[in-house]
Amino acid sequence: MAPMAEIKSVELKVGLEVHVELATRTKMFTRAPSPAHPDYDDSPPNTLIDPLVLGLPGALPVMNREVVELSASVRKCS
């Protein structure tokens, strides 16, 4: 059995990973249209793509500003 001092020094750490589907016009890290946006509901499969989505060499991600703003508003950040 562990000594009582070791048991008392134990801390609980909890982490949460949250996934959401935001109805933004473009995807999170690319300018490709987002299938979650109402304008693109009827898009055929594999059409909302660009070089980054395809993983082509040299394609660099660009953060979607709207996603950052929506995320901050959920947490009531400014």
A tleap script that builds the chain and sets N, CA, C and O, in Angstrom:
source leaprc.protein.ff14SB
mol = sequence {
  NMET ALA PRO MET ALA GLU ILE LYS SER VAL
  GLU LEU LYS VAL GLY LEU GLU VAL HIE VAL
  GLU LEU ALA THR ARG THR LYS MET PHE THR
  ARG ALA PRO SER PRO ALA HIE PRO ASP TYR
  ASP ASP SER PRO PRO ASN THR LEU ILE ASP
  PRO LEU VAL LEU GLY LEU PRO GLY ALA LEU
  PRO VAL MET ASN ARG GLU VAL VAL GLU LEU
  SER ALA SER VAL ARG LYS CYS CSER
}
set mol.1.N position { 0.835 -1.173 0.000 }
set mol.1.CA position { 0.000 0.000 0.000 }
set mol.1.C position { 0.889 1.249 0.000 }
set mol.1.O position { 1.953 1.260 0.620 }
set mol.2.N position { 0.445 2.298 -0.699 }
set mol.2.CA position { 1.216 3.545 -0.782 }
set mol.2.C position { 1.132 4.305 0.530 }
set mol.2.O position { 0.097 4.286 1.196 }
set mol.3.N position { 2.224 4.978 0.906 }
set mol.3.CA position { 2.185 5.801 2.120 }
set mol.3.C position { 1.142 6.913 1.975 }
set mol.3.O position { 0.873 7.388 0.872 }
set mol.4.N position { 0.563 7.317 3.108 }
set mol.4.CA position { -0.507 8.316 3.122 }
set mol.4.C position { -0.053 9.649 2.518 }
set mol.4.O position { -0.856 10.332 1.883 }
set mol.5.N position { 1.211 10.032 2.700 }
set mol.5.CA position { 1.722 11.295 2.144 }
set mol.5.C position { 1.643 11.290 0.615 }
set mol.5.O position { 1.328 12.313 0.006 }
set mol.6.N position { 1.926 10.147 -0.002 }
set mol.6.CA position { 1.846 10.043 -1.466 }
set mol.6.C position { 0.401 10.141 -1.936 }
set mol.6.O position { 0.122 10.765 -2.960 }
set mol.7.N position { -0.499 9.542 -1.210 }
set mol.7.CA position { -1.915 9.577 -1.577 }
set mol.7.C position { -2.453 10.999 -1.486 }
set mol.7.O position { -3.234 11.416 -2.342 }
set mol.8.N position { -2.053 11.744 -0.474 }
set mol.8.CA position { -2.543 13.111 -0.299 }
set mol.8.C position { -1.988 14.065 -1.355 }
set mol.8.O position { -2.584 15.112 -1.605 }
set mol.9.N position { -0.867 13.726 -1.973 }
set mol.9.CA position { -0.270 14.618 -2.971 }
set mol.9.C position { -0.824 14.389 -4.384 }
set mol.9.O position { -0.435 15.084 -5.322 }
set mol.10.N position { -1.712 13.436 -4.534 }
set mol.10.CA position { -2.297 13.142 -5.844 }
set mol.10.C position { -3.327 14.212 -6.197 }
set mol.10.O position { -4.163 14.578 -5.372 }
set mol.11.N position { -3.256 14.710 -7.441 }
set mol.11.CA position { -4.194 15.723 -7.923 }
set mol.11.C position { -4.983 15.171 -9.093 }
set mol.11.O position { -4.448 14.423 -9.911 }
set mol.12.N position { -6.239 15.532 -9.173 }
set mol.12.CA position { -7.064 15.152 -10.313 }
set mol.12.C position { -6.931 16.226 -11.386 }
set mol.12.O position { -7.118 17.411 -11.113 }
set mol.13.N position { -6.610 15.811 -12.598 }
set mol.13.CA position { -6.554 16.730 -13.735 }
set mol.13.C position { -7.493 16.184 -14.798 }
set mol.13.O position { -7.385 15.027 -15.207 }
set mol.14.N position { -8.408 17.025 -15.237 }
set mol.14.CA position { -9.389 16.612 -16.231 }
set mol.14.C position { -9.251 17.509 -17.453 }
set mol.14.O position { -9.174 18.730 -17.320 }
set mol.15.N position { -9.221 16.924 -18.618 }
set mol.15.CA position { -9.177 17.693 -19.863 }
set mol.15.C position { -10.372 17.335 -20.727 }
set mol.15.O position { -10.830 16.192 -20.731 }
set mol.16.N position { -10.863 18.304 -21.443 }
set mol.16.CA position { -11.991 18.081 -22.342 }
set mol.16.C position { -11.578 18.393 -23.770 }
set mol.16.O position { -10.890 19.380 -24.029 }
set mol.17.N position { -11.995 17.559 -24.673 }
set mol.17.CA position { -11.796 17.824 -26.093 }
set mol.17.C position { -13.183 17.946 -26.695 }
set mol.17.O position { -13.967 16.998 -26.673 }
set mol.18.N position { -13.475 19.107 -27.227 }
set mol.18.CA position { -14.820 19.380 -27.728 }
set mol.18.C position { -14.773 19.553 -29.242 }
set mol.18.O position { -13.931 20.282 -29.765 }
set mol.19.N position { -15.677 18.882 -29.936 }
set mol.19.CA position { -15.778 19.005 -31.385 }
set mol.19.C position { -17.101 19.668 -31.726 }
set mol.19.O position { -18.147 19.283 -31.203 }
set mol.20.N position { -17.059 20.649 -32.590 }
set mol.20.CA position { -18.279 21.318 -33.042 }
set mol.20.C position { -18.221 21.469 -34.559 }
set mol.20.O position { -17.145 21.500 -35.157 }
set mol.21.N position { -19.383 21.561 -35.154 }
set mol.21.CA position { -19.465 21.806 -36.590 }
set mol.21.C position { -20.064 23.186 -36.775 }
set mol.21.O position { -21.278 23.364 -36.670 }
set mol.22.N position { -19.219 24.154 -37.048 }
set mol.22.CA position { -19.676 25.528 -37.214 }
set mol.22.C position { -20.143 25.744 -38.652 }
set mol.22.O position { -19.522 25.254 -39.594 }
set mol.23.N position { -21.223 26.468 -38.808 }
set mol.23.CA position { -21.773 26.738 -40.142 }
set mol.23.C position { -21.079 27.944 -40.772 }
set mol.23.O position { -21.735 28.897 -41.192 }
set mol.24.N position { -19.757 27.893 -40.833 }
set mol.24.CA position { -18.999 28.971 -41.463 }
set mol.24.C position { -18.958 28.740 -42.964 }
set mol.24.O position { -19.178 27.625 -43.437 }
set mol.25.N position { -18.679 29.788 -43.697 }
set mol.25.CA position { -18.667 29.701 -45.160 }
set mol.25.C position { -17.502 28.827 -45.665 }
set mol.25.O position { -17.641 28.130 -46.670 }
set mol.26.N position { -16.356 28.869 -44.965 }
set mol.26.CA position { -15.212 28.051 -45.369 }
set mol.26.C position { -14.760 27.165 -44.209 }
set mol.26.O position { -15.160 27.366 -43.062 }
set mol.27.N position { -13.926 26.190 -44.527 }
set mol.27.CA position { -13.423 25.261 -43.513 }
set mol.27.C position { -12.430 25.954 -42.588 }
set mol.27.O position { -12.024 27.087 -42.849 }
set mol.28.N position { -12.042 25.289 -41.520 }
set mol.28.CA position { -11.211 25.887 -40.467 }
set mol.28.C position { -9.841 26.369 -40.958 }
set mol.28.O position { -9.455 27.503 -40.672 }
set mol.29.N position { -9.110 25.539 -41.682 }
set mol.29.CA position { -7.740 25.876 -42.066 }
set mol.29.C position { -7.542 26.034 -43.569 }
set mol.29.O position { -6.411 25.970 -44.052 }
set mol.30.N position { -8.611 26.235 -44.303 }
set mol.30.CA position { -8.518 26.363 -45.750 }
set mol.30.C position { -9.641 27.253 -46.258 }
set mol.30.O position { -10.616 27.504 -45.549 }
set mol.31.N position { -9.503 27.714 -47.458 }
set mol.31.CA position { -10.557 28.552 -48.044 }
set mol.31.C position { -11.578 27.717 -48.810 }
set mol.31.O position { -12.443 28.271 -49.488 }
set mol.32.N position { -11.489 26.409 -48.713 }
set mol.32.CA position { -12.473 25.539 -49.368 }
set mol.32.C position { -13.827 25.701 -48.680 }
set mol.32.O position { -13.879 25.873 -47.462 }
set mol.33.N position { -14.920 25.649 -49.436 }
set mol.33.CA position { -16.249 25.784 -48.837 }
set mol.33.C position { -16.512 24.700 -47.790 }
set mol.33.O position { -16.038 23.571 -47.917 }
set mol.34.N position { -17.263 25.056 -46.769 }
set mol.34.CA position { -17.592 24.122 -45.689 }
set mol.34.C position { -18.929 23.438 -45.959 }
set mol.34.O position { -19.919 24.114 -46.238 }
set mol.35.N position { -18.974 22.112 -45.880 }
set mol.35.CA position { -20.242 21.406 -46.095 }
set mol.35.C position { -21.266 21.698 -45.005 }
set mol.35.O position { -22.445 21.391 -45.181 }
set mol.36.N position { -20.848 22.284 -43.885 }
set mol.36.CA position { -21.778 22.613 -42.801 }
set mol.36.C position { -22.567 23.886 -43.102 }
set mol.36.O position { -23.591 24.142 -42.469 }
set mol.37.N position { -22.102 24.682 -44.060 }
set mol.37.CA position { -22.790 25.937 -44.395 }
set mol.37.C position { -24.030 25.626 -45.244 }
set mol.37.O position { -23.959 24.804 -46.158 }
set mol.38.N position { -25.155 26.273 -44.953 }
set mol.38.CA position { -26.405 25.999 -45.690 }
set mol.38.C position { -26.289 26.177 -47.207 }
set mol.38.O position { -26.997 25.498 -47.950 }
set mol.39.N position { -25.426 27.062 -47.683 }
set mol.39.CA position { -25.275 27.270 -49.129 }
set mol.39.C position { -24.729 26.038 -49.846 }
set mol.39.O position { -24.922 25.889 -51.052 }
set mol.40.N position { -24.055 25.161 -49.119 }
set mol.40.CA position { -23.393 24.019 -49.745 }
set mol.40.C position { -24.013 22.680 -49.341 }
set mol.40.O position { -23.387 21.634 -49.510 }
set mol.41.N position { -25.230 22.704 -48.815 }
set mol.41.CA position { -25.906 21.475 -48.369 }
set mol.41.C position { -26.010 20.413 -49.458 }
set mol.41.O position { -25.823 19.227 -49.190 }
set mol.42.N position { -26.304 20.828 -50.667 }
set mol.42.CA position { -26.564 19.871 -51.748 }
set mol.42.C position { -25.343 19.580 -52.610 }
set mol.42.O position { -25.476 19.049 -53.713 }
set mol.43.N position { -24.168 19.919 -52.124 }
set mol.43.CA position { -22.954 19.693 -52.911 }
set mol.43.C position { -22.659 18.204 -53.021 }
set mol.43.O position { -22.765 17.472 -52.038 }
set mol.44.N position { -22.289 17.759 -54.213 }
set mol.44.CA position { -21.920 16.346 -54.377 }
set mol.44.C position { -20.668 16.022 -53.559 }
set mol.44.O position { -19.885 16.921 -53.251 }
set mol.45.N position { -20.472 14.760 -53.209 }
set mol.45.CA position { -19.285 14.362 -52.440 }
set mol.45.C position { -17.991 14.737 -53.173 }
set mol.45.O position { -17.933 14.730 -54.403 }
set mol.46.N position { -16.981 15.055 -52.407 }
set mol.46.CA position { -15.629 15.340 -52.908 }
set mol.46.C position { -15.550 16.533 -53.855 }
set mol.46.O position { -14.686 16.565 -54.731 }
set mol.47.N position { -16.436 17.514 -53.696 }
set mol.47.CA position { -16.366 18.709 -54.537 }
set mol.47.C position { -15.924 19.936 -53.749 }
set mol.47.O position { -15.474 20.910 -54.353 }
set mol.48.N position { -16.034 19.925 -52.446 }
set mol.48.CA position { -15.661 21.077 -51.622 }
set mol.48.C position { -14.210 20.930 -51.173 }
set mol.48.O position { -13.922 20.781 -49.986 }
set mol.49.N position { -13.303 20.975 -52.150 }
set mol.49.CA position { -11.888 20.721 -51.879 }
set mol.49.C position { -11.021 21.832 -52.462 }
set mol.49.O position { -11.488 22.652 -53.252 }
set mol.50.N position { -9.775 21.844 -52.066 }
set mol.50.CA position { -8.758 22.734 -52.616 }
set mol.50.C position { -7.408 22.045 -52.414 }
set mol.50.O position { -7.372 20.939 -51.875 }
set mol.51.N position { -6.301 22.656 -52.826 }
set mol.51.CA position { -4.996 21.989 -52.696 }
set mol.51.C position { -4.653 21.554 -51.270 }
set mol.51.O position { -4.033 20.507 -51.083 }
set mol.52.N position { -5.045 22.336 -50.263 }
set mol.52.CA position { -4.730 21.966 -48.881 }
set mol.52.C position { -5.509 20.722 -48.456 }
set mol.52.O position { -4.951 19.819 -47.834 }
set mol.53.N position { -6.780 20.677 -48.789 }
set mol.53.CA position { -7.613 19.518 -48.445 }
set mol.53.C position { -7.049 18.257 -49.100 }
set mol.53.O position { -7.092 17.174 -48.518 }
set mol.54.N position { -6.526 18.407 -50.301 }
set mol.54.CA position { -5.943 17.268 -51.012 }
set mol.54.C position { -4.557 16.899 -50.491 }
set mol.54.O position { -4.029 15.841 -50.835 }
set mol.55.N position { -3.967 17.760 -49.667 }
set mol.55.CA position { -2.637 17.488 -49.120 }
set mol.55.C position { -1.528 17.658 -50.135 }
set mol.55.O position { -0.497 16.990 -50.049 }
set mol.56.N position { -1.728 18.542 -51.093 }
set mol.56.CA position { -0.703 18.753 -52.112 }
set mol.56.C position { 0.510 19.471 -51.519 }
set mol.56.O position { 0.351 20.336 -50.657 }
set mol.57.N position { 1.711 19.126 -51.968 }
set mol.57.CA position { 2.919 19.770 -51.462 }
set mol.57.C position { 2.875 21.284 -51.687 }
set mol.57.O position { 2.446 21.753 -52.742 }
set mol.58.N position { 3.315 22.023 -50.702 }
set mol.58.CA position { 3.376 23.473 -50.809 }
set mol.58.C position { 2.106 24.190 -50.400 }
set mol.58.O position { 2.111 25.413 -50.267 }
set mol.59.N position { 1.022 23.465 -50.198 }
set mol.59.CA position { -0.236 24.093 -49.774 }
set mol.59.C position { -0.138 24.416 -48.286 }
set mol.59.O position { 0.117 23.533 -47.466 }
set mol.60.N position { -0.341 25.675 -47.947 }
set mol.60.CA position { -0.215 26.105 -46.556 }
set mol.60.C position { -1.579 26.458 -45.971 }
set mol.60.O position { -2.406 27.067 -46.650 }
set mol.61.N position { -1.818 26.078 -44.708 }
set mol.61.CA position { -3.109 26.389 -44.078 }
set mol.61.C position { -3.246 27.871 -43.758 }
set mol.61.O position { -2.263 28.558 -43.480 }
set mol.62.N position { -4.474 28.342 -43.802 }
set mol.62.CA position { -4.805 29.717 -43.430 }
set mol.62.C position { -5.964 29.633 -42.450 }
set mol.62.O position { -6.999 29.043 -42.762 }
set mol.63.N position { -5.800 30.222 -41.258 }
set mol.63.CA position { -6.842 30.164 -40.226 }
set mol.63.C position { -8.070 30.960 -40.659 }
set mol.63.O position { -7.958 32.088 -41.140 }
set mol.64.N position { -9.234 30.360 -40.481 }
set mol.64.CA position { -10.501 31.017 -40.788 }
set mol.64.C position { -10.835 31.972 -39.644 }
set mol.64.O position { -11.102 31.530 -38.526 }
set mol.65.N position { -10.822 33.261 -39.910 }
set mol.65.CA position { -11.052 34.282 -38.875 }
set mol.65.C position { -12.441 34.145 -38.247 }
set mol.65.O position { -12.603 34.359 -37.046 }
set mol.66.N position { -13.431 33.793 -39.049 }
set mol.66.CA position { -14.800 33.648 -38.540 }
set mol.66.C position { -14.879 32.559 -37.470 }
set mol.66.O position { -15.611 32.702 -36.491 }
set mol.67.N position { -14.130 31.476 -37.652 }
set mol.67.CA position { -14.107 30.387 -36.669 }
set mol.67.C position { -13.523 30.879 -35.347 }
set mol.67.O position { -14.044 30.564 -34.277 }
set mol.68.N position { -12.444 31.648 -35.425 }
set mol.68.CA position { -11.818 32.183 -34.212 }
set mol.68.C position { -12.799 33.090 -33.478 }
set mol.68.O position { -12.934 33.000 -32.258 }
set mol.69.N position { -13.482 33.958 -34.213 }
set mol.69.CA position { -14.442 34.875 -33.593 }
set mol.69.C position { -15.613 34.121 -32.963 }
set mol.69.O position { -16.040 34.458 -31.858 }
set mol.70.N position { -16.131 33.112 -33.649 }
set mol.70.CA position { -17.232 32.320 -33.090 }
set mol.70.C position { -16.782 31.561 -31.845 }
set mol.70.O position { -17.527 31.471 -30.870 }
set mol.71.N position { -15.567 31.016 -31.875 }
set mol.71.CA position { -15.044 30.288 -30.715 }
set mol.71.C position { -14.889 31.209 -29.516 }
set mol.71.O position { -15.222 30.833 -28.392 }
set mol.72.N position { -14.388 32.408 -29.754 }
set mol.72.CA position { -14.215 33.372 -28.668 }
set mol.72.C position { -15.562 33.796 -28.099 }
set mol.72.O position { -15.682 34.011 -26.893 }
set mol.73.N position { -16.568 33.917 -28.943 }
set mol.73.CA position { -17.886 34.337 -28.454 }
set mol.73.C position { -18.539 33.253 -27.599 }
set mol.73.O position { -19.314 33.562 -26.694 }
set mol.74.N position { -18.236 31.998 -27.877 }
set mol.74.CA position { -18.778 30.898 -27.072 }
set mol.74.C position { -18.228 30.971 -25.658 }
set mol.74.O position { -18.960 30.744 -24.695 }
set mol.75.N position { -16.958 31.283 -25.525 }
set mol.75.CA position { -16.319 31.376 -24.208 }
set mol.75.C position { -16.495 32.752 -23.589 }
set mol.75.O position { -16.001 33.007 -22.491 }
set mol.76.N position { -17.184 33.626 -24.274 }
set mol.76.CA position { -17.397 35.002 -23.819 }
set mol.76.C position { -16.068 35.729 -23.627 }
set mol.76.O position { -15.883 36.482 -22.671 }
set mol.77.N position { -15.151 35.483 -24.559 }
set mol.77.CA position { -13.861 36.176 -24.558 }
set mol.77.C position { -13.995 37.427 -25.421 }
set mol.77.O position { -14.965 37.586 -26.163 }
set mol.78.N position { -13.023 38.292 -25.313 }
set mol.78.CA position { -13.046 39.452 -26.207 }
set mol.78.C position { -11.751 39.536 -26.981 }
set mol.78.O position { -11.573 40.446 -27.790 }
savepdb mol mol.pdb
quit
